[in-house]
GROMACS .gro file of C-alpha atoms in nm:
model
  419
    1GLU     CA    1   2.521  -4.355   6.137
    2VAL     CA    2   2.359  -4.343   6.469
    3SER     CA    3   2.326  -4.043   6.699
    4LEU     CA    4   2.284  -4.094   7.095
    5GLU     CA    5   2.167  -3.882   7.365
    6THR     CA    6   2.137  -4.038   7.735
    7GLU     CA    7   1.907  -3.910   8.022
    8LYS     CA    8   1.831  -4.057   8.347
    9GLY     CA    9   1.969  -4.391   8.242
   10VAL     CA   10   1.790  -4.432   7.933
   11THR     CA   11   1.960  -4.370   7.598
   12LYS     CA   12   1.771  -4.261   7.298
   13GLY     CA   13   1.886  -4.213   6.919
   14GLU     CA   14   1.824  -4.186   6.551
   15ILE     CA   15   1.933  -4.401   6.311
   16GLU     CA   16   2.007  -4.304   5.952
   17ILE     CA   17   2.043  -4.620   5.719
   18PRO     CA   18   2.143  -4.519   5.337
   19THR     CA   19   2.048  -4.773   5.079
   20SER     CA   20   2.112  -4.846   4.709
   21LEU     CA   21   1.815  -5.083   4.675
   22ASP     CA   22   1.486  -5.072   4.539
   23LYS     CA   23   1.190  -4.923   4.722
   24ALA     CA   24   1.038  -5.266   4.777
   25GLU     CA   25   1.361  -5.425   4.942
   26THR     CA   26   1.423  -5.068   5.150
   27ALA     CA   27   1.062  -5.113   5.271
   28LEU     CA   28   1.132  -5.509   5.382
   29ILE     CA   29   1.425  -5.394   5.555
   30ALA     CA   30   1.281  -5.095   5.774
   31ALA     CA   31   0.985  -5.360   5.877
   32ALA     CA   32   1.265  -5.618   5.969
   33LEU     CA   33   1.453  -5.345   6.204
   34GLU     CA   34   1.105  -5.292   6.380
   35THR     CA   35   1.113  -5.647   6.504
   36ILE     CA   36   1.483  -5.581   6.680
   37GLU     CA   37   1.382  -5.604   7.048
   38ARG     CA   38   1.757  -5.611   7.229
   39VAL     CA   39   2.055  -5.394   7.140
   40GLY     CA   40   2.327  -5.641   7.324
   41PRO     CA   41   2.264  -5.653   7.695
   42SER     CA   42   1.947  -5.412   7.673
   43GLU     CA   43   1.616  -5.407   7.580
   44SER     CA   44   1.544  -5.194   7.305
   45LYS     CA   45   1.248  -5.072   7.070
   46ILE     CA   46   1.286  -4.962   6.699
   47LYS     CA   47   1.047  -4.784   6.541
   48VAL     CA   48   1.072  -4.668   6.181
   49GLU     CA   49   0.966  -4.291   6.110
   50ALA     CA   50   0.981  -4.237   5.726
   51ILE     CA   51   1.156  -4.414   5.437
   52GLU     CA   52   1.331  -4.080   5.218
   53ASP     CA   53   1.443  -4.080   4.872
   54VAL     CA   54   1.718  -3.872   4.869
   55ARG     CA   55   1.743  -3.813   4.482
   56ALA     CA   56   1.408  -3.614   4.479
   57SER     CA   57   1.516  -3.401   4.721
   58LYS     CA   58   1.870  -3.348   4.522
   59ARG     CA   59   1.679  -3.259   4.238
   60GLU     CA   60   1.475  -3.011   4.381
   61TYR     CA   61   1.802  -2.856   4.517
   62VAL     CA   62   1.976  -2.873   4.187
   63MET     CA   63   1.712  -2.697   4.013
   64ASP     CA   64   1.633  -2.425   4.238
   65ARG     CA   65   2.065  -2.369   4.226
   66ALA     CA   66   2.062  -2.398   3.846
   67LYS     CA   67   1.788  -2.132   3.836
   68LYS     CA   68   1.996  -1.918   4.063
   69LEU     CA   69   2.326  -1.958   3.877
   70LEU     CA   70   2.139  -1.881   3.538
   71LYS     CA   71   2.000  -1.533   3.701
   72ASP     CA   72   2.330  -1.441   3.818
   73PHE     CA   73   2.497  -1.501   3.471
   74GLN     CA   74   2.250  -1.298   3.271
   75GLU     CA   75   2.251  -1.052   3.551
   76ASN     CA   76   2.631  -1.017   3.545
   77SER     CA   77   2.749  -1.103   3.206
   78GLY     CA   78   2.591  -0.864   2.961
   79MET     CA   79   2.639  -1.062   2.697
   80PRO     CA   80   2.351  -1.019   2.429
   81GLU     CA   81   2.158  -1.316   2.256
   82SER     CA   82   2.316  -1.408   1.907
   83GLY     CA   83   1.993  -1.258   1.735
   84GLU     CA   84   2.070  -0.924   1.918
   85LEU     CA   85   2.463  -0.933   1.836
   86LYS     CA   86   2.400  -1.032   1.464
   87MET     CA   87   2.121  -0.724   1.460
   88THR     CA   88   2.402  -0.510   1.614
   89ILE     CA   89   2.699  -0.608   1.351
   90THR     CA   90   2.477  -0.529   1.070
   91ASP     CA   91   2.333  -0.202   1.161
   92ASN     CA   92   2.704  -0.104   1.244
   93VAL     CA   93   2.794  -0.228   0.894
   94ARG     CA   94   2.513  -0.016   0.779
   95MET     CA   95   2.580   0.306   0.947
   96MET     CA   96   2.962   0.301   0.789
   97GLU     CA   97   2.760   0.282   0.454
   98ILE     CA   98   2.533   0.621   0.534
   99VAL     CA   99   2.743   0.929   0.395
  100GLU     CA  100   2.698   1.304   0.412
  101TYR     CA  101   2.613   1.406   0.069
  102GLY     CA  102   2.646   1.757  -0.114
  103ARG     CA  103   2.681   2.094   0.034
  104ASP     CA  104   2.361   2.051   0.221
  105ARG     CA  105   2.558   1.740   0.398
  106LEU     CA  106   2.229   1.503   0.404
  107PRO     CA  107   2.250   1.143   0.482
  108ALA     CA  108   2.238   0.943   0.203
  109GLY     CA  109   2.370   0.542   0.105
  110SER     CA  110   2.720   0.486  -0.012
  111GLY     CA  111   2.600   0.408  -0.351
  112ILE     CA  112   2.405   0.731  -0.410
  113ASP     CA  113   2.678   0.852  -0.663
  114GLU     CA  114   2.670   0.504  -0.876
  115SER     CA  115   2.308   0.488  -0.944
  116GLN     CA  116   2.098   0.677  -1.197
  117GLU     CA  117   1.799   0.668  -1.022
  118MET     CA  118   1.724   0.802  -0.677
  119ILE     CA  119   1.484   0.741  -0.368
  120ILE     CA  120   1.388   1.032  -0.172
  121VAL     CA  121   1.322   0.968   0.211
  122GLU     CA  122   1.231   1.200   0.480
  123GLY     CA  123   1.511   1.125   0.723
  124ARG     CA  124   1.836   0.944   0.831
  125ALA     CA  125   1.633   0.664   0.998
  126ASP     CA  126   1.479   0.619   0.609
  127VAL     CA  127   1.796   0.598   0.466
  128LEU     CA  128   1.924   0.340   0.759
  129ASN     CA  129   1.640   0.108   0.720
  130LEU     CA  130   1.688   0.110   0.316
  131LEU     CA  131   2.025   0.004   0.368
  132ARG     CA  132   1.928  -0.306   0.593
  133CYS     CA  133   1.692  -0.394   0.298
  134GLY     CA  134   2.007  -0.356   0.057
  135ILE     CA  135   1.900  -0.008  -0.110
  136LYS     CA  136   2.165   0.231  -0.085
  137ASN     CA  137   2.051   0.529  -0.319
  138ALA     CA  138   1.853   0.681  -0.094
  139ILE     CA  139   1.875   1.046   0.021
  140ALA     CA  140   1.683   1.202   0.310
  141LEU     CA  141   1.530   1.541   0.271
  142ASN     CA  142   1.656   1.601   0.660
  143GLY     CA  143   1.363   1.851   0.740
  144THR     CA  144   1.079   1.989   0.613
  145SER     CA  145   1.220   2.234   0.350
  146VAL     CA  146   1.344   2.064   0.023
  147PRO     CA  147   1.734   2.126  -0.014
  148GLU     CA  148   1.881   2.271  -0.282
  149THR     CA  149   2.100   1.928  -0.348
  150ILE     CA  150   1.774   1.751  -0.364
  151LYS     CA  151   1.630   1.960  -0.633
  152GLU     CA  152   1.979   1.971  -0.839
  153LEU     CA  153   1.971   1.561  -0.803
  154SER     CA  154   1.623   1.540  -0.947
  155ARG     CA  155   1.693   1.713  -1.247
  156GLU     CA  156   1.971   1.479  -1.315
  157ARG     CA  157   1.834   1.158  -1.224
  158THR     CA  158   1.518   0.931  -1.227
  159ALA     CA  159   1.394   1.027  -0.890
  160THR     CA  160   1.146   0.820  -0.648
  161LEU     CA  161   0.994   0.984  -0.338
  162PHE     CA  162   0.922   0.728  -0.067
  163VAL     CA  163   0.678   0.862   0.205
  164ASP     CA  164   0.533   0.777   0.511
  165GLY     CA  165   0.154   0.615   0.501
  166ASP     CA  166   0.048   0.929   0.705
  167ARG     CA  167  -0.077   1.296   0.646
  168GLY     CA  168   0.245   1.412   0.704
  169GLY     CA  169   0.383   1.202   0.387
  170ASP     CA  170   0.109   1.353   0.175
  171LEU     CA  171   0.212   1.698   0.283
  172ILE     CA  172   0.599   1.616   0.199
  173THR     CA  173   0.500   1.491  -0.114
  174LYS     CA  174   0.287   1.812  -0.250
  175ASP     CA  175   0.603   2.028  -0.137
  176VAL     CA  176   0.855   1.785  -0.319
  177ILE     CA  177   0.636   1.774  -0.633
  178ALA     CA  178   0.606   2.105  -0.645
  179THR     CA  179   1.018   2.210  -0.649
  180CYS     CA  180   1.123   1.877  -0.794
  181GLU     CA  181   1.128   1.684  -1.097
  182ILE     CA  182   0.978   1.359  -0.950
  183ALA     CA  183   0.924   1.044  -1.199
  184TYR     CA  184   0.739   0.829  -0.918
  185VAL     CA  185   0.598   0.857  -0.588
  186ALA     CA  186   0.594   0.521  -0.369
  187ARG     CA  187   0.375   0.549  -0.001
  188ALA     CA  188   0.403   0.338   0.302
  189PRO     CA  189   0.115   0.133   0.424
  190ASP     CA  190  -0.135   0.333   0.595
  191GLY     CA  191  -0.028   0.410   0.937
  192LYS     CA  192   0.318   0.324   0.918
  193GLU     CA  193   0.614   0.518   0.835
  194VAL     CA  194   0.906   0.415   0.614
  195GLU     CA  195   1.202   0.351   0.894
  196GLU     CA  196   0.945   0.088   1.053
  197LEU     CA  197   0.884  -0.112   0.737
  198THR     CA  198   1.021  -0.460   0.700
  199LYS     CA  199   1.213  -0.567   0.352
  200LYS     CA  200   0.887  -0.714   0.261
  201GLU     CA  201   0.706  -0.404   0.284
  202VAL     CA  202   0.971  -0.184   0.133
  203LEU     CA  203   1.017  -0.408  -0.176
  204LYS     CA  204   0.638  -0.420  -0.193
  205ALA     CA  205   0.596  -0.023  -0.187
  206LEU     CA  206   0.860   0.035  -0.442
  207ARG     CA  207   0.679  -0.229  -0.670
  208ASP     CA  208   0.389  -0.050  -0.669
  209ARG     CA  209   0.500   0.299  -0.701
  210MET     CA  210   0.291   0.544  -0.919
  211GLU     CA  211   0.426   0.720  -1.197
  212LEU     CA  212   0.396   1.121  -1.238
  213GLY     CA  213   0.325   1.227  -1.619
  214LYS     CA  214   0.443   1.566  -1.728
  215GLY     CA  215   0.216   1.753  -1.580
  216GLY     CA  216   0.372   1.686  -1.223
  217GLY     CA  217   0.003   1.570  -1.107
  218ARG     CA  218   0.007   1.355  -0.777
  219ILE     CA  219  -0.192   1.011  -0.793
  220PRO     CA  220  -0.252   0.899  -0.445
  221SER     CA  221  -0.176   0.567  -0.348
  222THR     CA  222  -0.377   0.329  -0.154
  223PRO     CA  223  -0.291  -0.046   0.001
  224SER     CA  224  -0.492  -0.180  -0.288
  225THR     CA  225  -0.290   0.030  -0.603
  226GLN     CA  226  -0.162  -0.195  -0.862
  227ARG     CA  227   0.136  -0.131  -1.076
  228TYR     CA  228   0.078  -0.094  -1.456
  229GLN     CA  229   0.310  -0.139  -1.683
  230GLU     CA  230   0.521   0.160  -1.779
  231ARG     CA  231   0.493   0.322  -2.132
  232SER     CA  232   0.648   0.593  -2.314
  233TYR     CA  233   0.415   0.874  -2.382
  234ASP     CA  234   0.717   1.090  -2.578
  235ASP     CA  235   0.693   0.907  -2.933
  236ARG     CA  236   0.286   0.912  -3.002
  237GLY     CA  237   0.289   1.179  -3.262
  238TYR     CA  238  -0.002   1.334  -3.129
  239GLY     CA  239   0.109   1.665  -3.277
  240ASN     CA  240  -0.019   1.995  -3.220
  241ARG     CA  241  -0.360   1.933  -3.075
  242GLY     CA  242  -0.418   2.223  -2.891
  243ASN     CA  243  -0.747   2.262  -2.628
  244TYR     CA  244  -1.081   2.121  -2.612
  245ARG     CA  245  -1.277   2.413  -2.619
  246ASN     CA  246  -1.673   2.451  -2.557
  247ASP     CA  247  -1.864   2.673  -2.760
  248ARG     CA  248  -2.183   2.746  -2.503
  249GLY     CA  249  -2.359   2.932  -2.761
  250ASP     CA  250  -2.703   2.884  -2.813
  251ARG     CA  251  -2.746   2.535  -2.905
  252GLY     CA  252  -3.114   2.533  -2.894
  253SER     CA  253  -3.365   2.344  -2.709
  254GLY     CA  254  -3.198   2.015  -2.738
  255GLY     CA  255  -3.489   1.881  -2.985
  256ASP     CA  256  -3.285   1.736  -3.214
  257ARG     CA  257  -3.095   1.529  -2.963
  258GLY     CA  258  -3.427   1.404  -2.851
  259ARG     CA  259  -3.493   1.288  -3.245
  260SER     CA  260  -3.139   1.152  -3.229
  261GLY     CA  261  -3.214   0.880  -2.972
  262TYR     CA  262  -2.951   0.979  -2.707
  263GLY     CA  263  -3.069   0.942  -2.365
  264TYR     CA  264  -3.136   0.731  -2.091
  265ARG     CA  265  -3.224   0.354  -2.073
  266GLY     CA  266  -3.549   0.254  -1.975
  267GLY     CA  267  -3.722   0.569  -2.122
  268GLN     CA  268  -3.886   0.665  -2.459
  269GLY     CA  269  -3.780   0.849  -2.755
  270SER     CA  270  -3.874   0.928  -3.104
  271GLN     CA  271  -3.587   0.709  -3.288
  272GLY     CA  272  -3.532   0.332  -3.202
  273GLY     CA  273  -3.150   0.379  -3.282
  274GLY     CA  274  -3.011   0.523  -2.954
  275ASN     CA  275  -2.730   0.551  -2.726
  276ARG     CA  276  -2.742   0.490  -2.367
  277GLY     CA  277  -2.375   0.628  -2.340
  278GLY     CA  278  -2.476   0.953  -2.533
  279PHE     CA  279  -2.293   1.296  -2.531
  280ARG     CA  280  -2.374   1.501  -2.216
  281HIS     CA  281  -2.415   1.880  -2.207
  282HIS     CA  282  -2.319   2.137  -1.952
  283ASN     CA  283  -2.593   2.389  -1.784
  284GLU     CA  284  -2.482   2.664  -1.998
  285TYR     CA  285  -2.645   2.499  -2.301
  286GLY     CA  286  -2.971   2.631  -2.152
  287ARG     CA  287  -3.125   2.308  -1.970
  288ASP     CA  288  -3.057   2.177  -1.600
  289ARG     CA  289  -2.945   1.854  -1.515
  290ASP     CA  290  -3.317   1.701  -1.535
  291GLU     CA  291  -3.405   1.842  -1.828
  292ARG     CA  292  -3.087   1.698  -2.031
  293ARG     CA  293  -3.209   1.347  -1.964
  294GLU     CA  294  -3.366   1.270  -2.297
  295PRO     CA  295  -3.584   0.949  -2.269
  296MET     CA  296  -3.517   0.639  -2.501
  297ALA     CA  297  -3.737   0.409  -2.683
  298GLN     CA  298  -3.852   0.092  -2.523
  299GLY     CA  299  -3.641  -0.214  -2.659
  300GLN     CA  300  -3.348  -0.037  -2.778
  301GLU     CA  301  -3.037  -0.272  -2.742
  302HIS     CA  302  -2.772  -0.160  -2.494
  303GLY     CA  303  -2.522   0.099  -2.696
  304ALA     CA  304  -2.700   0.021  -3.060
  305LEU     CA  305  -2.674   0.306  -3.307
  306GLY     CA  306  -2.962   0.253  -3.558
  307GLY     CA  307  -3.153   0.461  -3.835
  308GLU     CA  308  -3.008   0.729  -4.058
  309HIS     CA  309  -2.973   0.933  -3.750
  310GLY     CA  310  -2.679   0.721  -3.523
  311GLU     CA  311  -2.356   0.822  -3.678
  312GLY     CA  312  -2.465   1.146  -3.828
  313ALA     CA  313  -2.605   1.235  -3.467
  314ILE     CA  314  -2.272   1.128  -3.298
  315ARG     CA  315  -2.082   1.367  -3.553
  316ARG     CA  316  -2.293   1.626  -3.507
  317GLU     CA  317  -2.241   1.627  -3.126
  318LEU     CA  318  -1.856   1.626  -3.175
  319ARG     CA  319  -1.896   1.934  -3.376
  320ASP     CA  320  -2.084   2.060  -3.106
  321PHE     CA  321  -1.803   2.008  -2.854
  322ASP     CA  322  -1.549   2.154  -3.104
  323VAL     CA  323  -1.348   1.830  -3.113
  324SER     CA  324  -1.096   1.832  -3.428
  325LYS     CA  325  -0.984   1.505  -3.624
  326PRO     CA  326  -0.629   1.516  -3.463
  327GLU     CA  327  -0.777   1.536  -3.115
  328GLU     CA  328  -1.024   1.245  -3.257
  329GLU     CA  329  -0.731   1.024  -3.365
  330ALA     CA  330  -0.528   1.121  -3.028
  331LEU     CA  331  -0.800   0.987  -2.832
  332THR     CA  332  -0.827   0.647  -3.019
  333ARG     CA  333  -0.462   0.624  -2.990
  334ILE     CA  334  -0.461   0.633  -2.601
  335GLN     CA  335  -0.793   0.425  -2.596
  336GLU     CA  336  -0.601   0.150  -2.772
  337GLU     CA  337  -0.342   0.133  -2.588
  338ILE     CA  338  -0.563   0.087  -2.231
  339ILE     CA  339  -0.793  -0.157  -2.354
  340GLY     CA  340  -0.734  -0.428  -2.149
  341THR     CA  341  -0.594  -0.307  -1.862
  342ARG     CA  342  -0.903  -0.254  -1.645
  343GLY     CA  343  -0.715   0.108  -1.568
  344ALA     CA  344  -0.797   0.497  -1.624
  345TYR     CA  345  -0.545   0.745  -1.808
  346LEU     CA  346  -0.604   1.130  -1.655
  347LEU     CA  347  -0.514   1.368  -1.930
  348ASP     CA  348  -0.492   1.724  -1.900
  349SER     CA  349  -0.625   2.009  -2.144
  350ASN     CA  350  -0.370   1.931  -2.399
  351LEU     CA  351  -0.459   1.566  -2.398
  352GLU     CA  352  -0.125   1.480  -2.208
  353ILE     CA  353  -0.098   1.191  -1.974
  354LEU     CA  354  -0.062   1.286  -1.597
  355GLY     CA  355  -0.072   0.931  -1.489
  356LYS     CA  356  -0.236   0.609  -1.470
  357VAL     CA  357  -0.468   0.442  -1.203
  358PRO     CA  358  -0.635   0.112  -1.143
  359LEU     CA  359  -1.016   0.157  -1.231
  360SER     CA  360  -1.091   0.093  -0.903
  361GLU     CA  361  -0.884   0.365  -0.774
  362LEU     CA  362  -0.986   0.651  -0.986
  363PRO     CA  363  -1.245   0.820  -0.723
  364THR     CA  364  -0.956   0.811  -0.472
  365ALA     CA  365  -0.717   0.962  -0.765
  366LEU     CA  366  -0.940   1.230  -0.836
  367LYS     CA  367  -0.939   1.391  -0.521
  368GLY     CA  368  -0.564   1.451  -0.563
  369ILE     CA  369  -0.473   1.543  -0.925
  370LYS     CA  370  -0.666   1.827  -1.129
  371ALA     CA  371  -0.777   1.621  -1.464
  372TYR     CA  372  -0.942   1.778  -1.781
  373ALA     CA  373  -1.048   1.434  -1.951
  374ILE     CA  374  -1.051   1.071  -1.839
  375ILE     CA  375  -0.997   0.755  -2.037
  376ALA     CA  376  -1.148   0.435  -1.876
  377ASP     CA  377  -1.123   0.055  -2.006
  378GLY     CA  378  -1.427  -0.028  -1.805
  379VAL     CA  379  -1.757   0.099  -1.665
  380ILE     CA  380  -1.774   0.470  -1.505
  381THR     CA  381  -2.019   0.395  -1.187
  382SER     CA  382  -2.207   0.647  -0.990
  383GLN     CA  383  -1.908   0.734  -0.767
  384THR     CA  384  -1.696   0.765  -0.989
  385ALA     CA  385  -1.890   1.032  -1.211
  386ARG     CA  386  -1.961   1.213  -0.879
  387ALA     CA  387  -1.598   1.207  -0.786
  388ALA     CA  388  -1.487   1.331  -1.167
  389GLU     CA  389  -1.818   1.611  -1.125
  390LEU     CA  390  -1.663   1.727  -0.843
  391SER     CA  391  -1.337   1.733  -0.973
  392GLY     CA  392  -1.412   1.956  -1.251
  393VAL     CA  393  -1.348   1.688  -1.526
  394GLU     CA  394  -1.477   1.800  -1.853
  395ILE     CA  395  -1.466   1.493  -2.079
  396ILE     CA  396  -1.475   1.094  -2.009
  397LEU     CA  397  -1.415   0.799  -2.256
  398ALA     CA  398  -1.542   0.476  -2.137
  399LYS     CA  399  -1.648   0.184  -2.248
  400GLU     CA  400  -2.015   0.202  -2.075
  401PHE     CA  401  -2.182   0.464  -1.806
  402VAL     CA  402  -2.410   0.372  -1.538
  403GLY     CA  403  -2.348   0.686  -1.324
  404ARG     CA  404  -2.378   1.029  -1.510
  405GLY     CA  405  -2.278   1.397  -1.415
  406ASN     CA  406  -2.199   1.737  -1.556
  407PHE     CA  407  -1.948   1.645  -1.792
  408LYS     CA  408  -1.916   1.507  -2.171
  409ALA     CA  409  -1.962   1.166  -2.160
  410ILE     CA  410  -1.817   0.975  -2.488
  411THR     CA  411  -1.839   0.562  -2.516
  412PHE     CA  412  -1.573   0.363  -2.700
  413THR     CA  413  -1.852   0.247  -2.962
  414GLN     CA  414  -1.943   0.612  -3.033
  415LEU     CA  415  -1.601   0.726  -3.065
  416ALA     CA  416  -1.573   0.413  -3.294
  417ARG     CA  417  -1.809   0.489  -3.502
  418VAL     CA  418  -1.702   0.843  -3.583
  419LYS     CA  419  -1.364   0.703  -3.742
   0.00000   0.00000   0.00000
């Protein structure tokens, strides 16, 4: 292709020569063109300005054009991604499964009437999220007050309360437990709400739900809480045990207890058969806390009860605390159940079990429940002892005591020697 321009008898022009050759052959032809000296009868001079690869320019054009077309398609089509489309369809199906239940017209899953268990959540969004996870027996409070529908259902079915992992969830828990019959409490991870949990988090929270005893006490959940084997406490045959009673009369100066060898490890006492985990008396017995720390004989083995005063001293202490034979048997039965679990039982004044928690979570649990006695499969640390004292615990039965407080401390060994 040649384009010519003539001016003052001189003709100039541009020559474009397309080729399908490789780079070397094309360059050879271009160099040969510059050797031409005449075009017809006229003298001529040819100079090659450039060799251009049109494929590169076409490639750039194709890329720019493709970007523009894709942008226009995304802006104008309104077509969602396949993942978004799947989620939209799933949500629409789940929305169809939400029903309005009872005279309060509470949001609930479609299977609320088909199950003997139900899960109580805070709002409609929580019910929808549980439906996404395949759980259809959830029902929402739909507000801060507890509807009558929820109260009635809790008396007829096994109810699990599933709350957010924040202070609001704690407040809702207290309100619901006070007005409904709740068997379990499940809690979302700290700082998260039920409506934003993944399926894995929902199922884990429900597996780790905490059982509430007959007393209705709440055991606070934490991220490290473990689920313990569920047992029935109705057939243990505790009988009519009555309450623990502390005879706070004049028990004397406590010299007899010093002779029996009860005290702290590392001290000195008059007998060689003391026990580091001896019973502790309250301040009302006539001594302050420092005076209650009887010394122990040097060289005593941990947990030993030797001499003629050992078992008799324990029985004398049990009588001082007014512990009857049926109550001793009840404590023994509960102790046998907890051995090997590394957990702790919280009891009321009638020795009814309020709840069970991992031993590591015992200080946290004591902040949310008023317990009269504790039976622990492990060591009572200083932290646990302080928490028990602040909570008003009267009696602790455990394997061993590192920390002490203003409560009655009984070891498994001492209880076994009384039987």
